[in-house]
Tab-separated table of C-alpha atoms in Angstrom:
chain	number	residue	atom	x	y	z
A	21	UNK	CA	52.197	61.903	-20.340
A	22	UNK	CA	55.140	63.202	-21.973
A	23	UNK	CA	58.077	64.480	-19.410
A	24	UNK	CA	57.619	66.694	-16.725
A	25	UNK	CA	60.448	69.222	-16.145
A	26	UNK	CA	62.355	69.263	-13.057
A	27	UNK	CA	61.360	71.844	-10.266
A	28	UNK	CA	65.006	72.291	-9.686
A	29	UNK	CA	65.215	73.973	-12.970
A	30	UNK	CA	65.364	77.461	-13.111
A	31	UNK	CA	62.506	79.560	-15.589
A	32	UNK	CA	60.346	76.878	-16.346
A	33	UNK	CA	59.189	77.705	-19.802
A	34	UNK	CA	55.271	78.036	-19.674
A	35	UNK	CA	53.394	77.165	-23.267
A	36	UNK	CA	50.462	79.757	-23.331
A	37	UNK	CA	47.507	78.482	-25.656
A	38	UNK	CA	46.757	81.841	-27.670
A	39	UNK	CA	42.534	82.528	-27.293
A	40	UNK	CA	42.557	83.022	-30.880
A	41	UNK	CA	43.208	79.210	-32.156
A	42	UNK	CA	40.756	77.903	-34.476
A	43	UNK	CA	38.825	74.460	-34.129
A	44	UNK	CA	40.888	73.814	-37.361
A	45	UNK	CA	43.539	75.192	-39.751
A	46	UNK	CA	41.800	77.861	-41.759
A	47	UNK	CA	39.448	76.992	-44.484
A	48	UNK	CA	40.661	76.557	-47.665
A	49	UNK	CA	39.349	78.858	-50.338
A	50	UNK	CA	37.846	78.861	-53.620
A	51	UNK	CA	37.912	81.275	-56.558
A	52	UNK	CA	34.366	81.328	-58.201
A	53	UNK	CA	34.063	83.456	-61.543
A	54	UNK	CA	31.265	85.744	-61.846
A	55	UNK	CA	30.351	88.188	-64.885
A	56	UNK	CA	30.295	91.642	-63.955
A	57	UNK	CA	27.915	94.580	-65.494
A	58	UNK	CA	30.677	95.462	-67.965
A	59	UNK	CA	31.243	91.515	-68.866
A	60	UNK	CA	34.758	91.425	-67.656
A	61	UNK	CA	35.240	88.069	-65.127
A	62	UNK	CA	35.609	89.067	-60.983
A	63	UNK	CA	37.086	86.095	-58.932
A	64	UNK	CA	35.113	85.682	-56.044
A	65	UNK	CA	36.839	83.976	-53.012
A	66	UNK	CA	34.107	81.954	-51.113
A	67	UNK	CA	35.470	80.293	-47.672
A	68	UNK	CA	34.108	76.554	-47.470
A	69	UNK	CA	32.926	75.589	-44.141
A	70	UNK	CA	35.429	74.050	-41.537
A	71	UNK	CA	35.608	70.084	-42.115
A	72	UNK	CA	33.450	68.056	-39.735
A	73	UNK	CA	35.615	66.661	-36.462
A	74	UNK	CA	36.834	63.382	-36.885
A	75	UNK	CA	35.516	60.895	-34.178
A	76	UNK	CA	36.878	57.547	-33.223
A	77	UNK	CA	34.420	54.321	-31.893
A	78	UNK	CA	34.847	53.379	-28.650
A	79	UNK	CA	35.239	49.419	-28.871
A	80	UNK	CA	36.051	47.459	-25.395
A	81	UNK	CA	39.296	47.284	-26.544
A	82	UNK	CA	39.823	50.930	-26.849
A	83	UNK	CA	38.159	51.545	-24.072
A	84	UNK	CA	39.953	48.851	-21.889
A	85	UNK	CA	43.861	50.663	-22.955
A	86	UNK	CA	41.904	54.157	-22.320
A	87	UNK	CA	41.644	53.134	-18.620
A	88	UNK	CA	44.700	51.549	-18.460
A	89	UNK	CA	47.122	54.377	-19.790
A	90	UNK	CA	44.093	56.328	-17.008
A	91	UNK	CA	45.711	53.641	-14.513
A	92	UNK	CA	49.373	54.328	-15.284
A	93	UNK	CA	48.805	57.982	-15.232
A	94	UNK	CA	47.370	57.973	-12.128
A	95	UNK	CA	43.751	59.384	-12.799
A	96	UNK	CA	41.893	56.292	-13.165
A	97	UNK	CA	40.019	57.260	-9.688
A	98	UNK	CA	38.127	53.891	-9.387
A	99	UNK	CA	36.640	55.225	-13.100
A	100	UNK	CA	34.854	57.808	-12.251
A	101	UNK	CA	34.781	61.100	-14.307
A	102	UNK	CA	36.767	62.840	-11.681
A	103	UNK	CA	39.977	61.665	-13.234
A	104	UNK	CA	39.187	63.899	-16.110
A	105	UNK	CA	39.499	66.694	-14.216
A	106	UNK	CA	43.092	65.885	-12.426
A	107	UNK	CA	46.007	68.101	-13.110
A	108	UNK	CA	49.645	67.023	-12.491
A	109	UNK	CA	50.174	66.669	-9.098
A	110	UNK	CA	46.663	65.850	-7.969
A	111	UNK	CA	44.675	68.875	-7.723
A	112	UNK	CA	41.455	69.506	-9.769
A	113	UNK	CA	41.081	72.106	-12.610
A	114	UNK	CA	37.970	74.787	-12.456
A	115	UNK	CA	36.556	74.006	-15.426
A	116	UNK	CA	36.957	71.666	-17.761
A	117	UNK	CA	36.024	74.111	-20.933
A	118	UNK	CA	39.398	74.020	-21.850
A	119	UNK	CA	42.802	72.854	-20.884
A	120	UNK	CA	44.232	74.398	-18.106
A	121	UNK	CA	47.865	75.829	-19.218
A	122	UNK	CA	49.348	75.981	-15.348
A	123	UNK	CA	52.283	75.135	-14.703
A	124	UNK	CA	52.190	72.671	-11.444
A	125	UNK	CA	55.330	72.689	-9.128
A	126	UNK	CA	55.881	69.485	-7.204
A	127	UNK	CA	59.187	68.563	-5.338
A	128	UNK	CA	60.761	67.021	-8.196
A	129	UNK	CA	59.485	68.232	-10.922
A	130	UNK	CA	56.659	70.945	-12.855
A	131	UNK	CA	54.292	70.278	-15.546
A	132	UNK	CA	51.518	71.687	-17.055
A	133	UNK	CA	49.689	68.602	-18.045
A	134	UNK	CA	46.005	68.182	-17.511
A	135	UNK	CA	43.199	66.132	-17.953
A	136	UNK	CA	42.670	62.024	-17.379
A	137	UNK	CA	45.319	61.396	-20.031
A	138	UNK	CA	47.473	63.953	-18.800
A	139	UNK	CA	47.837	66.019	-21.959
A	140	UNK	CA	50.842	68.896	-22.253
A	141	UNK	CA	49.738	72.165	-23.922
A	142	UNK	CA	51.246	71.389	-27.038
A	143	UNK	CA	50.014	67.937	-27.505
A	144	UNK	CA	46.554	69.379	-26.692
A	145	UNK	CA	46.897	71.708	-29.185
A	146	UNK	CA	48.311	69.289	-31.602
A	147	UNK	CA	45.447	67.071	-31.057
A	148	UNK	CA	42.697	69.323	-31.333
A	149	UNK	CA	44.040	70.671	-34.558
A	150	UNK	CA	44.457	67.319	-35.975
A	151	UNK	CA	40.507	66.460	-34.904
A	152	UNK	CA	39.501	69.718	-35.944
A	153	UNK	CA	37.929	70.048	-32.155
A	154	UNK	CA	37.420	73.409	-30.304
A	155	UNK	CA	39.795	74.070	-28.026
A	156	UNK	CA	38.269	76.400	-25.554
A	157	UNK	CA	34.186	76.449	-24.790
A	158	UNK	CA	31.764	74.628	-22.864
A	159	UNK	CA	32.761	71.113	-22.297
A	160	UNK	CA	35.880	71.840	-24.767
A	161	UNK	CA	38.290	69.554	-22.080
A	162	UNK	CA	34.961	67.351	-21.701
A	163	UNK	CA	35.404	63.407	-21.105
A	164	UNK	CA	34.414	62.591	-24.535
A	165	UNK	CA	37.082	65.329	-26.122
A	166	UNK	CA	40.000	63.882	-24.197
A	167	UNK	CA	38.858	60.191	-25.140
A	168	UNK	CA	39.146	61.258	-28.826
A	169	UNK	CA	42.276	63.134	-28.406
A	170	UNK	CA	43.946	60.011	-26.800
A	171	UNK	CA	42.708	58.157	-29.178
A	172	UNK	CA	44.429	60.731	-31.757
A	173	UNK	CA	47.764	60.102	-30.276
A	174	UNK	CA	47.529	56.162	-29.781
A	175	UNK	CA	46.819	56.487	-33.924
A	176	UNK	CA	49.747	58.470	-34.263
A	177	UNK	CA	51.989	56.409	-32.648
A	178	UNK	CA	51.379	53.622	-34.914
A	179	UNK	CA	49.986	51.478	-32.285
A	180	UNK	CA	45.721	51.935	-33.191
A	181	UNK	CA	46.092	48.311	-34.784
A	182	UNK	CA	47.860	46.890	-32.282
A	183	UNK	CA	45.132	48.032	-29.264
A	184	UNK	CA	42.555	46.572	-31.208
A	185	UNK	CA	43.570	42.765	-31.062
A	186	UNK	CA	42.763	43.078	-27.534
A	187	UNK	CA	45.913	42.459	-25.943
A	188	UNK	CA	48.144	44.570	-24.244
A	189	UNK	CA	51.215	43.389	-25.473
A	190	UNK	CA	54.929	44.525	-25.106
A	191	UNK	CA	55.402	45.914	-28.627
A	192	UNK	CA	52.116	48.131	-27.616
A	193	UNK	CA	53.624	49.592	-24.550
A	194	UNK	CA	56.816	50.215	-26.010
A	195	UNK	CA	55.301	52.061	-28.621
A	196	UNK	CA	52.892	54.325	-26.053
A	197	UNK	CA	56.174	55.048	-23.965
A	198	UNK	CA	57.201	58.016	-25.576
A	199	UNK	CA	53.635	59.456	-25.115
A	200	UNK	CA	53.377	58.375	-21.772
A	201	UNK	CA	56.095	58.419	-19.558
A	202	UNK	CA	54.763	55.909	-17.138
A	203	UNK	CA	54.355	52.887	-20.104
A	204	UNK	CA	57.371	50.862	-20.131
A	205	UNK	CA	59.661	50.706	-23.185
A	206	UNK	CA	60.897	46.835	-24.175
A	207	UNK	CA	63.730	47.631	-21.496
A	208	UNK	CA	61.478	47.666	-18.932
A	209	UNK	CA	62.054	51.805	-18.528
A	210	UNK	CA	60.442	55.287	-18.683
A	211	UNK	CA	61.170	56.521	-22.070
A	212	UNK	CA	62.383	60.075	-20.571
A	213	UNK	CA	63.966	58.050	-17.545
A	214	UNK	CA	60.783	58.980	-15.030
A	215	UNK	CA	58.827	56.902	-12.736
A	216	UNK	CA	57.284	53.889	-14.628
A	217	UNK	CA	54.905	51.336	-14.323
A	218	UNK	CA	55.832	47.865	-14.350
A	219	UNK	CA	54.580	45.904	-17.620
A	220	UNK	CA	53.092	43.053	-15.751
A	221	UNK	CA	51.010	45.474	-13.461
A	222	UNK	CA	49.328	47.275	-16.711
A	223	UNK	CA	48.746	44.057	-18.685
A	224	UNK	CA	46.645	42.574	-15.294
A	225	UNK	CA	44.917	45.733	-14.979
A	226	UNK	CA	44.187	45.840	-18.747
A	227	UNK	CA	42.861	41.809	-19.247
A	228	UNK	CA	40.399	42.515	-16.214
A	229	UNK	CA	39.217	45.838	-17.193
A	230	UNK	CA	38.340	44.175	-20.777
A	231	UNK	CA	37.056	41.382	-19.073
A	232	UNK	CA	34.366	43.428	-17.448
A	233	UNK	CA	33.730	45.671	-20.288
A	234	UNK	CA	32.970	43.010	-22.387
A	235	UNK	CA	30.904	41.362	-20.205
A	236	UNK	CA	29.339	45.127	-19.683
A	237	UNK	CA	28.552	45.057	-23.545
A	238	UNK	CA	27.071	41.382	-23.600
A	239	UNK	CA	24.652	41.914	-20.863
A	240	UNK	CA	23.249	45.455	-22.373
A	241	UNK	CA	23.337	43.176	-25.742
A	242	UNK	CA	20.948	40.983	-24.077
A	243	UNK	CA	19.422	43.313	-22.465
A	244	UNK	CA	17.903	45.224	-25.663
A	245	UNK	CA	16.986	41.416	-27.135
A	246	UNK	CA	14.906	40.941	-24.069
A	247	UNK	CA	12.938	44.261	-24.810
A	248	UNK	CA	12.769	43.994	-28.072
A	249	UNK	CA	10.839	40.762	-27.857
A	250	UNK	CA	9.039	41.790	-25.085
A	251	UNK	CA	7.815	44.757	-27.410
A	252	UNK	CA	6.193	42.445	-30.134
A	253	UNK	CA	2.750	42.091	-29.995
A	254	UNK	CA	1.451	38.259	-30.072
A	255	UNK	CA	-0.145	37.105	-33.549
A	256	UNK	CA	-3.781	36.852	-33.313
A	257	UNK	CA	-4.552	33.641	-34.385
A	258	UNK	CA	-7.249	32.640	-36.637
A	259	UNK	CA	-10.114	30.227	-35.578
A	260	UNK	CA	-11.630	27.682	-37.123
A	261	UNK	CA	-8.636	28.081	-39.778
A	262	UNK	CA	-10.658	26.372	-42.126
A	263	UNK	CA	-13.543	28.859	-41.907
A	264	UNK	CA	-13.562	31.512	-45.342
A	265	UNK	CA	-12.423	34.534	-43.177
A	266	UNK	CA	-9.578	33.041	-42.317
A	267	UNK	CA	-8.564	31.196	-45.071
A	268	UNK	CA	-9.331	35.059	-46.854
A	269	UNK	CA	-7.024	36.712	-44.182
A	270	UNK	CA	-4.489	34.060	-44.823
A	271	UNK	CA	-4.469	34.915	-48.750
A	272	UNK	CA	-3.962	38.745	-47.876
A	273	UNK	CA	-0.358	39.239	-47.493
A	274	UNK	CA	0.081	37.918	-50.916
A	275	UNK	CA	-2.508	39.678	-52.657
A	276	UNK	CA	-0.891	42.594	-54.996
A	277	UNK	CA	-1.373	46.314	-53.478
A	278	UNK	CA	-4.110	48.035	-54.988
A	279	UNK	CA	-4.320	50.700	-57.210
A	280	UNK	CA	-7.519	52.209	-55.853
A	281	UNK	CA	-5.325	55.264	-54.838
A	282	UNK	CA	-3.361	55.555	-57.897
A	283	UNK	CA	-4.658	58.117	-61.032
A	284	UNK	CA	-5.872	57.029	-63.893
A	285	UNK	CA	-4.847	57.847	-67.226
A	286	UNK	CA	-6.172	60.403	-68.309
């Protein structure tokens, strides 16, 4: 995601997420007045409940540059839910109730990012803040969490808009390249001068993986059309239509609702 720092580097600095963080900043307080027994005012301070977390929709679209930054990353793992759970350098976290914090030592470089969009401590921090998300509990590093989180820093990079045309277009890259270090910049390069994935590569992988989700969304689309017609009972039909009950039962839905129910006045 962003860079890792080179194993050859002596006293890797280690960000340690402090167990005390809130879901969100603290809540803002108010000052309520209230009489006291001698009739002098006494200011009250009454904390307001934490603001509800903010949640992005998961369009296609969104969904389609979720896998692909998944793809560039290198925890797409075929989709499954495994990638969620990859730290830098391959191995799997314990848990996924809340980021990791370990520093991972490869031959080249160390990193403590986690998770299928390969978040750093601070960003993950950052991010949860922002969202006003827990950071440690169960499911706190969940699937859903890091979707949202992503989808938090795609937003902050300006480039939200963009992803939602559908295309995954230079400009877009370019802008995702200094929050992932394997998107491309305009140049063709790694932001922080890393490994990179070829533009080309991510816009294939991108137009197919839309192409199927889309096609994914039609067919449930159809899907709950099908069932919903199938769960409609068939009109009895009246016979002989000209017959008085009929041509009664016809007259009913346009008959005013009674007032047999209603009280009279009294």
């Amino acid at each position: 995601m962003v860079p890792a720092a080179r194993a050859a580097q002596p006293g890797v600095a280690r960000y340690h997420l402090p167990l005390s963080l809130q879901v969100d900043e603290p809540a803002d307080t108010r000052l309520a007045s209230a009489s006291g027994a001698s009739g002098s005012n006494v200011a009250l301070s009454v904390p307001l409940p934490p603001p509800a977390p903010r949640i992005f929709a998961i369009t296609p679209e969104r969904r389609a540059l979720l896998n692909t930054i998944r793809y560039a990353e290198g925890t797409w793992a075929n989709g499954e839910d495994r990638g969620y759970w990859i730290m830098f350098g391959g191995g799997l976290m314990p848990s996924l109730d809340r980021h990791p914090d370990r520093v991972v030592r490869s031959a080249r470089y160390a990193s403590a990012a986690a998770g299928a969009y390969q978040f750093m401590p601070p960003t993950w921090a950052m991010a949860t803040r922002s969202l006003g998300l827990r950071t440690h509990g169960p499911n706190a590093f969940g699937p859903q969490v890091q979707d949202q989180a992503a989808i938090y820093l795609i937003q902050r990079r300006r480039a939200l808009h963009l992803a939602d045309r559908g295309e995954f277009s230079p400009e877009l890259a370019h802008r995702l390249a200094p929050e992932w270090a394997s998107f491309p910049t305009l140049a063709g390069r790694s932001f922080y001068g890393q490994p990179v994935k070829r533009y080309e590569e991510l816009r294939r992988f991108y137009v197919t993986n839309l192409l199927q989700l889309r096609a994914q969304v039609r067919a449930r689309q159809e899907e709950a059309l099908v069932a919903a017609a199938a769960a409609v009972e068939p009109e009895e039909i009246c016979t002989p239509a000209d017959s008085l009950r009929c041509r009664l039962e016809a007259l009913e839905p346009l008959a005013p609702r009674s007032d047999a129910g209603r009280p009279g006045p009294g």
